[in-house]
mmCIF file of C-alpha atoms in Angstrom:
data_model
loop_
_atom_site.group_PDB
_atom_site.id
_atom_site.type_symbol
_atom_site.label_atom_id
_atom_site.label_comp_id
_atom_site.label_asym_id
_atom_site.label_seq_id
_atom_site.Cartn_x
_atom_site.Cartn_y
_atom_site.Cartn_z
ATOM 1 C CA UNK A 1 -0.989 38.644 7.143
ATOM 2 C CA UNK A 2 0.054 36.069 9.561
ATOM 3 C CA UNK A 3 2.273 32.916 8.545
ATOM 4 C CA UNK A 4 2.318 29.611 10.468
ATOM 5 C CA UNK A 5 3.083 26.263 10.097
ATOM 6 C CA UNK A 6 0.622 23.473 11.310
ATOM 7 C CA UNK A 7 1.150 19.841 11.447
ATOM 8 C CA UNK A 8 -2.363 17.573 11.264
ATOM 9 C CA UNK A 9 -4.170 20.377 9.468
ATOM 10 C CA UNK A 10 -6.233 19.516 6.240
ATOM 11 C CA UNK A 11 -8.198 22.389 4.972
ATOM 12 C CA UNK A 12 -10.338 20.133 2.567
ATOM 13 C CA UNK A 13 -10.865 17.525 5.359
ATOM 14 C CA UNK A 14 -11.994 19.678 7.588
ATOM 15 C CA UNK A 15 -14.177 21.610 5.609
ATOM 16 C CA UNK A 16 -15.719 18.138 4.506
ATOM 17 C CA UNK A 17 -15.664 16.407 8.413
ATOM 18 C CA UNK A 18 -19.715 17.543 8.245
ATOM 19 C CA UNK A 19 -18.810 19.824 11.178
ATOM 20 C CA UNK A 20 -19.023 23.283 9.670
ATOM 21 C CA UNK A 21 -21.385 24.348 6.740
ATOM 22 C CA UNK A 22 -20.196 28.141 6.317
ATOM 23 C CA UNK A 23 -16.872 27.795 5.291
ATOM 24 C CA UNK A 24 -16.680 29.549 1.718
ATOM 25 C CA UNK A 25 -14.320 27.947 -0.474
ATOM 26 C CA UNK A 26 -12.023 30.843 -2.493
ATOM 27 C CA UNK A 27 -9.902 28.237 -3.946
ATOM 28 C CA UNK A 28 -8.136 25.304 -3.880
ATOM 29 C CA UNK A 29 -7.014 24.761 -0.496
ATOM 30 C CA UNK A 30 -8.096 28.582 0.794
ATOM 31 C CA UNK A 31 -11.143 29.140 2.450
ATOM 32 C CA UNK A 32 -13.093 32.402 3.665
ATOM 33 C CA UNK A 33 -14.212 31.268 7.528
ATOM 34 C CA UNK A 34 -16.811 33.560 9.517
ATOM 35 C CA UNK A 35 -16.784 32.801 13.377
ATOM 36 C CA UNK A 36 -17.494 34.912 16.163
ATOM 37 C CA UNK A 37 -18.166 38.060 14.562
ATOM 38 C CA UNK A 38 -15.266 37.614 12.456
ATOM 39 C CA UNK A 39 -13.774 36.398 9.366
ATOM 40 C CA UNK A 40 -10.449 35.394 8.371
ATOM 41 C CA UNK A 41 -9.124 34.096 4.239
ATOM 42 C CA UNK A 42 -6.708 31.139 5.134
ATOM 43 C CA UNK A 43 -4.510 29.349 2.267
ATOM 44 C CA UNK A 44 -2.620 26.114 2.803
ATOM 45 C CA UNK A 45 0.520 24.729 1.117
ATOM 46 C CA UNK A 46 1.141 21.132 3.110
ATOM 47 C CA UNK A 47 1.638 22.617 6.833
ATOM 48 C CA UNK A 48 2.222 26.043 5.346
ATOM 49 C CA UNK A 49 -0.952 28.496 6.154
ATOM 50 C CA UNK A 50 -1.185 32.115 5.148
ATOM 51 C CA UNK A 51 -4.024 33.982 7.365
ATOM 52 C CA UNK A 52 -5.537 37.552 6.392
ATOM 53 C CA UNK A 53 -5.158 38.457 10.110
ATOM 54 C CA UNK A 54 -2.959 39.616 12.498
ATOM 55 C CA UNK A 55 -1.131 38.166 15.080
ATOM 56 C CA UNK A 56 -3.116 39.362 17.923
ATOM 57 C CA UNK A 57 -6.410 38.516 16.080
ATOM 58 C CA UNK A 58 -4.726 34.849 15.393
ATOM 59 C CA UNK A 59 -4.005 34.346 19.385
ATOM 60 C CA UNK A 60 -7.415 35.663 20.511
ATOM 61 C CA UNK A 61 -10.036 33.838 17.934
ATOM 62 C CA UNK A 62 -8.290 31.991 15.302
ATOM 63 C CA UNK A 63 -5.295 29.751 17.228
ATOM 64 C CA UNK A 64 -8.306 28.663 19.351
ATOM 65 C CA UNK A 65 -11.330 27.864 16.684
ATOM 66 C CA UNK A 66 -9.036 25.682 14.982
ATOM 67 C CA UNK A 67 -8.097 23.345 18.071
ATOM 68 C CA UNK A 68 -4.278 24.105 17.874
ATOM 69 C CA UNK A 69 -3.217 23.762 21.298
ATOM 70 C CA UNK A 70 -4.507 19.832 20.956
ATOM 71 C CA UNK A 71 -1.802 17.496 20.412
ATOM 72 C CA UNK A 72 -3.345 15.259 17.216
ATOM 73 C CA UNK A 73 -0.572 13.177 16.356
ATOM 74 C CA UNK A 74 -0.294 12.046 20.175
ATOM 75 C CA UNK A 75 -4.011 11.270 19.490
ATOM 76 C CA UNK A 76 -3.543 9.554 16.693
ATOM 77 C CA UNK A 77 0.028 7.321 18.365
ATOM 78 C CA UNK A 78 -2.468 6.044 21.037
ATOM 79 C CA UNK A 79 -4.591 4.540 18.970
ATOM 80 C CA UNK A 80 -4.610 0.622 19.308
ATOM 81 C CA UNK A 81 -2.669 -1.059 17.131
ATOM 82 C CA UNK A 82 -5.469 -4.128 16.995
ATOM 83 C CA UNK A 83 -7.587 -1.769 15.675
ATOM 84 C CA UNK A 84 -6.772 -1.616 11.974
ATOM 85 C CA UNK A 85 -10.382 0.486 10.904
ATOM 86 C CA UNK A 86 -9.482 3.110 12.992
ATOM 87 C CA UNK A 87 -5.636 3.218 12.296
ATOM 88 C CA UNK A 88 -6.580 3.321 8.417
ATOM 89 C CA UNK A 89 -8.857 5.591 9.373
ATOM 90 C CA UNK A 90 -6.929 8.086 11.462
ATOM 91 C CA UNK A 91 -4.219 8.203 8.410
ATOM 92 C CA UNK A 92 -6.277 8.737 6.313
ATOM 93 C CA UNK A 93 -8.245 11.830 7.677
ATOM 94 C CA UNK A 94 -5.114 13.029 10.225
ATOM 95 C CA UNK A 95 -5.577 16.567 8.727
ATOM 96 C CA UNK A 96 -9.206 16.560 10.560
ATOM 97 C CA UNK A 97 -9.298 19.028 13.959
ATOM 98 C CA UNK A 98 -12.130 19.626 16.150
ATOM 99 C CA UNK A 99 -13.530 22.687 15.551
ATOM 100 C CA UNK A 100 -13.633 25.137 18.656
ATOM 101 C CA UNK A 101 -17.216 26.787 16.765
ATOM 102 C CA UNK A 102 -19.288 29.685 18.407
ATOM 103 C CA UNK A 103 -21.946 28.037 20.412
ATOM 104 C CA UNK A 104 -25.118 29.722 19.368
ATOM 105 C CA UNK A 105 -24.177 29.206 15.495
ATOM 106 C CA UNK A 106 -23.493 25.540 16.272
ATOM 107 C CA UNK A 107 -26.842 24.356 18.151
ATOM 108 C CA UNK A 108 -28.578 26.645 15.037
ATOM 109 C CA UNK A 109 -26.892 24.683 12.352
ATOM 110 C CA UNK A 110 -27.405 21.041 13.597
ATOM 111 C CA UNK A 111 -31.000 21.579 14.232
ATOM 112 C CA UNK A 112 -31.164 22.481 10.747
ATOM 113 C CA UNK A 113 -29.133 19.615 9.627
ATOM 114 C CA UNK A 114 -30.863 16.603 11.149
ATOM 115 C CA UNK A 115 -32.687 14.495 8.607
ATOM 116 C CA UNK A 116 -31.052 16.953 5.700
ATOM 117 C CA UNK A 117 -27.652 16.732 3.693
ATOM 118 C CA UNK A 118 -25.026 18.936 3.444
ATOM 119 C CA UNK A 119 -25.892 20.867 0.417
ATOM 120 C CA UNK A 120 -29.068 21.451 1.959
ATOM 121 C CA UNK A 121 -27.863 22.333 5.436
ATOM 122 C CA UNK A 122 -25.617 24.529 4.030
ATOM 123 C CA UNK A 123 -28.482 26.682 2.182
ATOM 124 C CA UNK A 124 -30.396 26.496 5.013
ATOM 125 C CA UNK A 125 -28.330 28.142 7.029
ATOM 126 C CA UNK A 126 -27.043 31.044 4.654
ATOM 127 C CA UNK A 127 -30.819 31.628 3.575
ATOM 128 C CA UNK A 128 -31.460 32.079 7.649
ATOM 129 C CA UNK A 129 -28.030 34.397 7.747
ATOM 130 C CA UNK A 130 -29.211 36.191 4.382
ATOM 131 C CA UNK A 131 -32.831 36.644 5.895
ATOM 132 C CA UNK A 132 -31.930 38.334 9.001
ATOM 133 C CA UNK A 133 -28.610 40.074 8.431
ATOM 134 C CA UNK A 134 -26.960 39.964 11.798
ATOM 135 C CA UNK A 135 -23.706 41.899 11.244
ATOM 136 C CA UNK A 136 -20.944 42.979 13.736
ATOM 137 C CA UNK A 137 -18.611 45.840 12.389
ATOM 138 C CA UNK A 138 -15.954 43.602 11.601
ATOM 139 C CA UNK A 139 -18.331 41.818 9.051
ATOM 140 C CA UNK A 140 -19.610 44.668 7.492
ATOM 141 C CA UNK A 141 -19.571 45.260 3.893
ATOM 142 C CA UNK A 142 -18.429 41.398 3.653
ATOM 143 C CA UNK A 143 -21.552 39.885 2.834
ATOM 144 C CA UNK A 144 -21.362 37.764 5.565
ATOM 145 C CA UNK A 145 -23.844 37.833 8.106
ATOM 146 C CA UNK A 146 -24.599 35.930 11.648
ATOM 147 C CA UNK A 147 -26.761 33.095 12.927
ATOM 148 C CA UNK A 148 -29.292 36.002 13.872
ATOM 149 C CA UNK A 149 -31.358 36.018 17.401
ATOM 150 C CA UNK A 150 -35.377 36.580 18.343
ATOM 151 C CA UNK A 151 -34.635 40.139 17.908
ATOM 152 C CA UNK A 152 -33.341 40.223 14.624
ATOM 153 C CA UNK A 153 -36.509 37.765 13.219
ATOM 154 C CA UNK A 154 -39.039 39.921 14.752
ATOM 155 C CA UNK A 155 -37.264 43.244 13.039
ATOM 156 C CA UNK A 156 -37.650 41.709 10.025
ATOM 157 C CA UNK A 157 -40.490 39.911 9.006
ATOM 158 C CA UNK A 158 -41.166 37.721 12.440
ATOM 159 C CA UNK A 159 -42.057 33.911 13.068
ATOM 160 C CA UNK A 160 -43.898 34.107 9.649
ATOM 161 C CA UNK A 161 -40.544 35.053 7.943
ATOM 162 C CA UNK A 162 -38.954 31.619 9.198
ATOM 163 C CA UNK A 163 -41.754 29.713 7.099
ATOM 164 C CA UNK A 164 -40.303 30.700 3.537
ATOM 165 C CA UNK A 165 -36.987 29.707 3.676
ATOM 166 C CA UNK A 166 -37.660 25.993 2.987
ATOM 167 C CA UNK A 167 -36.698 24.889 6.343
ATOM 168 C CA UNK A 168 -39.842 22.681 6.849
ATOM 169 C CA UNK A 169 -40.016 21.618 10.448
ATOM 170 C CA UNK A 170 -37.046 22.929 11.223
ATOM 171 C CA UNK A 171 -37.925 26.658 11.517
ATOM 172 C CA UNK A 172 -40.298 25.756 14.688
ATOM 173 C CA UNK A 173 -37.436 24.682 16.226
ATOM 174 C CA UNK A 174 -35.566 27.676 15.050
ATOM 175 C CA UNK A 175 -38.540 30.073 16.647
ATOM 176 C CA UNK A 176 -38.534 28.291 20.364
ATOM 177 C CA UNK A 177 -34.983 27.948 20.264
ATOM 178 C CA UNK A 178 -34.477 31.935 19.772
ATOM 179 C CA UNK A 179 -37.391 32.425 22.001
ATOM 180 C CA UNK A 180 -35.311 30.483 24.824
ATOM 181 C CA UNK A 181 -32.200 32.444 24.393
ATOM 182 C CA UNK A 182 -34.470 35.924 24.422
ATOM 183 C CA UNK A 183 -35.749 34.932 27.892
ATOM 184 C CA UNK A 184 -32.909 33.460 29.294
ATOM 185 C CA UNK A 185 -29.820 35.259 27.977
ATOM 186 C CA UNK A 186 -27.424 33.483 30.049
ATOM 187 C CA UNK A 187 -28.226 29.857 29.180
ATOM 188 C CA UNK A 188 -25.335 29.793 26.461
ATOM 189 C CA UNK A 189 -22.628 30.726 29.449
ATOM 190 C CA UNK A 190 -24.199 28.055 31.708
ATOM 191 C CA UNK A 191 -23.733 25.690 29.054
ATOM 192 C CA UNK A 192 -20.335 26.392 28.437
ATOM 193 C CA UNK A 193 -19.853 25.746 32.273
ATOM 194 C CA UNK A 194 -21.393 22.098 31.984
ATOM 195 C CA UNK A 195 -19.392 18.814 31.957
ATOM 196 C CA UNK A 196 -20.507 16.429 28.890
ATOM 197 C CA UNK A 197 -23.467 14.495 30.466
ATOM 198 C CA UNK A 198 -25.000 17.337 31.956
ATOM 199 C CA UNK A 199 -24.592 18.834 28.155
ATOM 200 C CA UNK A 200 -26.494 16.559 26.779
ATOM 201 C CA UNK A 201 -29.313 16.449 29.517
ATOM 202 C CA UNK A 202 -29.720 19.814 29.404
ATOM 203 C CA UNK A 203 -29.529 20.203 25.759
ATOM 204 C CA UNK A 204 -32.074 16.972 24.707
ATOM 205 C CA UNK A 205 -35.030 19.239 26.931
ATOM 206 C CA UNK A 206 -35.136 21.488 23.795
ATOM 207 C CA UNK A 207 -37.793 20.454 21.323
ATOM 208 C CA UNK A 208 -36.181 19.651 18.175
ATOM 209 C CA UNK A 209 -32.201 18.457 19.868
ATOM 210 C CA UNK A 210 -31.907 14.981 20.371
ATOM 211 C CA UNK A 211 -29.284 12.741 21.398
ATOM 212 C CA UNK A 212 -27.385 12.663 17.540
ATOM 213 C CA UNK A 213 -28.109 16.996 17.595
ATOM 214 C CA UNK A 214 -27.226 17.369 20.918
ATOM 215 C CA UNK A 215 -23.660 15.258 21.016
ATOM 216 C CA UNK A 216 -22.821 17.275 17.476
ATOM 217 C CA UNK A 217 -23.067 20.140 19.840
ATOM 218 C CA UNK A 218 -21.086 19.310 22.861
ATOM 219 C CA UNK A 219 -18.344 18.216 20.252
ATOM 220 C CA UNK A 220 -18.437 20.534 17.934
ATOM 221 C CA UNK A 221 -19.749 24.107 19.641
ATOM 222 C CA UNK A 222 -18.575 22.887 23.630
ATOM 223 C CA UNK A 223 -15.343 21.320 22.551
ATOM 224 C CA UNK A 224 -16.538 17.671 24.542
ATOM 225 C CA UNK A 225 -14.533 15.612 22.598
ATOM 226 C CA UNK A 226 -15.927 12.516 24.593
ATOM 227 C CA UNK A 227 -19.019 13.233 22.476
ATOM 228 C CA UNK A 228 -19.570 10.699 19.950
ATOM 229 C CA UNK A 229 -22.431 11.191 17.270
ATOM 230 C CA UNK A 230 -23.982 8.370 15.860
ATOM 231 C CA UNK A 231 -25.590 8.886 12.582
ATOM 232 C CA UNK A 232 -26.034 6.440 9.613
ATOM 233 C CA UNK A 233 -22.516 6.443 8.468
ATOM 234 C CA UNK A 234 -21.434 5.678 12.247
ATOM 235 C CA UNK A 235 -23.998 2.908 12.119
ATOM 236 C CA UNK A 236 -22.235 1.514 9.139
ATOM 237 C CA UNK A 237 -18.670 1.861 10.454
ATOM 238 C CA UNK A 238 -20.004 -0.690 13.752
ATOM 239 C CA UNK A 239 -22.149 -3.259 12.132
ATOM 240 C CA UNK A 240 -19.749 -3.449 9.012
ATOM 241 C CA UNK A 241 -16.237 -3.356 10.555
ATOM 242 C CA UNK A 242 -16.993 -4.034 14.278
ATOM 243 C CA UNK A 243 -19.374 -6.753 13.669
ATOM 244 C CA UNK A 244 -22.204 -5.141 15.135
ATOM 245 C CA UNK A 245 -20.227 -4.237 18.562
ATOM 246 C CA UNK A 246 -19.272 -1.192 19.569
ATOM 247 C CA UNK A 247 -15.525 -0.681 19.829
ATOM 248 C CA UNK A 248 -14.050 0.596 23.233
ATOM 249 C CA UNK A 249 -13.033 3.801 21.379
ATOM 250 C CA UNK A 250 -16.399 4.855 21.291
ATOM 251 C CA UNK A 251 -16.480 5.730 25.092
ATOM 252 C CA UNK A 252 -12.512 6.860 25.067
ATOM 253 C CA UNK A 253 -12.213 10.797 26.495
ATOM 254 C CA UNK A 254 -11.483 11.147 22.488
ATOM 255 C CA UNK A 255 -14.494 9.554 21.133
ATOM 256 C CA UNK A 256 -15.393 12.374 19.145
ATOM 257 C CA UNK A 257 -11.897 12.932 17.234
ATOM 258 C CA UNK A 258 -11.766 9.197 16.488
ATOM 259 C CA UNK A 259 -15.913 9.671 15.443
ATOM 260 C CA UNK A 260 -14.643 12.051 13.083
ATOM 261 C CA UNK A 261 -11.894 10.215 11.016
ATOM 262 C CA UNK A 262 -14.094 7.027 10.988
ATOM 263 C CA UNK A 263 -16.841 9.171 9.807
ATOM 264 C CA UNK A 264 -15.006 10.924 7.678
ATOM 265 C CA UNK A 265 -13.085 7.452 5.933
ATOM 266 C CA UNK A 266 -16.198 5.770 5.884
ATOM 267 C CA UNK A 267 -18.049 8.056 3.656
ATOM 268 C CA UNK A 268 -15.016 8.688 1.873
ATOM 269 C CA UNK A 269 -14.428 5.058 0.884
ATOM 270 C CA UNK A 270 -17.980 4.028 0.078
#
C-alpha cells in the first residue's frame, strides 16, 4: 500500500473527463484502473490517495499515467483573467489531469467511441477485452483483460468474431487497425517519437481516425497536450460563450487541458 498526497486530483472528474472508459468504480471515490498490463485499487479522501501498490510500482507506471509531474495549478494561474468561461471552468473541473494512457488501448477505444456515448463505448470496449482475453501475469485471475492484438482475434474466433459484439462499423476499423500493427510492429514506437502535427498526419491515414479520433489520441495516449478535440460539446462551448470565435486558448501549448475543463463544465452545467 502506498500513501500520497495530490493536489488537483479528482477521482470522479477524471473518471468522467470522457478520456478513459475502463476505469471500474469500487466505490465512492475508489476506483480499480487497468493500464499497461497492470492494475492498481486507488481511494481518495480530498488530496489523500491510498494505492494497492508499491512504491516502486507507483514510480515506474502509476506516478506517470496520472500526469503528476505536471504542474496544474500553474496551469490553471495562467489562465486569462478576461476569460471568465474558462476561469469558471478551470475551478470547477481543477481535479481533471491528463491521462498518460497506453497507446495501443487509446487509438482502440476512440475508434470505438466516435459517433457512440459513453455507456456504449464503455461496453464496447470490455465486450472486445472479454472476447479476446489478452492477459499479462500481473492481470491474471483479475478478470481484467487487454485491448487484444491480430493475434489474439485470429486465436479466437477471427475477423468474423469482431462482427457480434455490436460494434457496427467500428469493428472494420478494429480488423485493419490490428492488421497494421501485425505488419508493422514498430509503428506504435515511431509514433511515440512524433511531434503533434506529424501525429495527427500520420494518424488521420488510418481508415476509421479522423481529425476529432486522432487529436483524442495525441492528447490522451501521446500526452500532446496542444491537442484540442472538437466534438459537439466543444462546438457548444465556442458558438455559445465565444460568440462563434474561437478563443486564443484553443491553439495555447495547453489546449488540450483547458479542452478538458471546458468540456468537462459544459456538459456538466447543461
Amino acid at each position: 500500500m502506498v500513501t500520497k498526497d495530490i493536489d488537483y486530483f479528482d477521482l470522479e472528474q477524471v473518471a468522467d473527463s470522457g478520456q478513459c472508459f475502463r476505469w471500474r468504480k469500487l466505490d465512492e471515490y475508489k476506483y480499480r484502473i487497468p493500464a499497461f498490463g497492470n492494475y492498481v485499487d486507488i481511494a481518495q479522501n480530498g488530496n489523500h490517495f491510498e494505492l494497492s501498490c508499491t512504491e516502486e510500482e507507483f514510480e515506474k507506471i502509476w506516478y506517470n499515467y496520472f500526469d503528476l509531474g505536471t504542474d496544474y495549478g500553474g496551469l490553471i494561474n495562467r489562465i486569462s483573467g478576461d476569460d471568465i468561461f474558462l476561469k469558471n471552468a478551470a475551478e470547477y473541473g481543477k481535479g481533471i489531469r491528463i491521462l498518460n494512457q497506453d497507446i495501443w488501448e487509446t487509438i482502440i477505444s476512440f475508434i470505438i467511441s466516435q459517433n457512440n456515448n459513453i455507456p456504449r463505448i464503455k461496453k464496447g470496449i470490455e465486450s472486445l477485452c472479454n472476447r479476446y482475453m489478452r492477459q499479462t501475469e500481473a492481470l491474471a485471475g483479475t478478470g481484467i483483460y487487454m485491448i487484444p492484438y491480430l493475434e489474439d482475434i485470429e486465436k479466437n474466433g477471427g475477423r468474423e468474431s469482431l462482427s457480434e459484439l455490436g460494434l457496427g462499423y467500428r469493428d472494420g476499423y478494429i480488423w485493419g487497425m490490428c492488421g497494421y500493427q501485425s505488419h508493422f510492429p514498430c509503428f506504435l514506437d515511431e509514433l511515440k517519437k512524433m511531434g503533434y502535427k506529424e501525429s495527427m498526419e500520420y494518424l488521420m491515414k488510418f481508415k476509421g481516425i479522423g481529425k476529432k479520433v486522432a487529436n483524442c489520441v495525441c492528447l490522451f495516449g501521446l500526452h500532446h497536450l496542444d491537442a484540442c478535440p472538437i466534438d459537439v460539446w466543444m462546438k457548444k462551448v465556442v458558438d455559445e460563450e465565444y460568440g462563434g470565435v474561437m478563443p486564443a486558448w484553443m491553439t495555447d501549448e495547453y489546449a488540450g487541458v483547458y479542452q478538458q475543463y471546458t468540456f468537462f463544465y459544459k456538459r456538466e452545467k447543461k
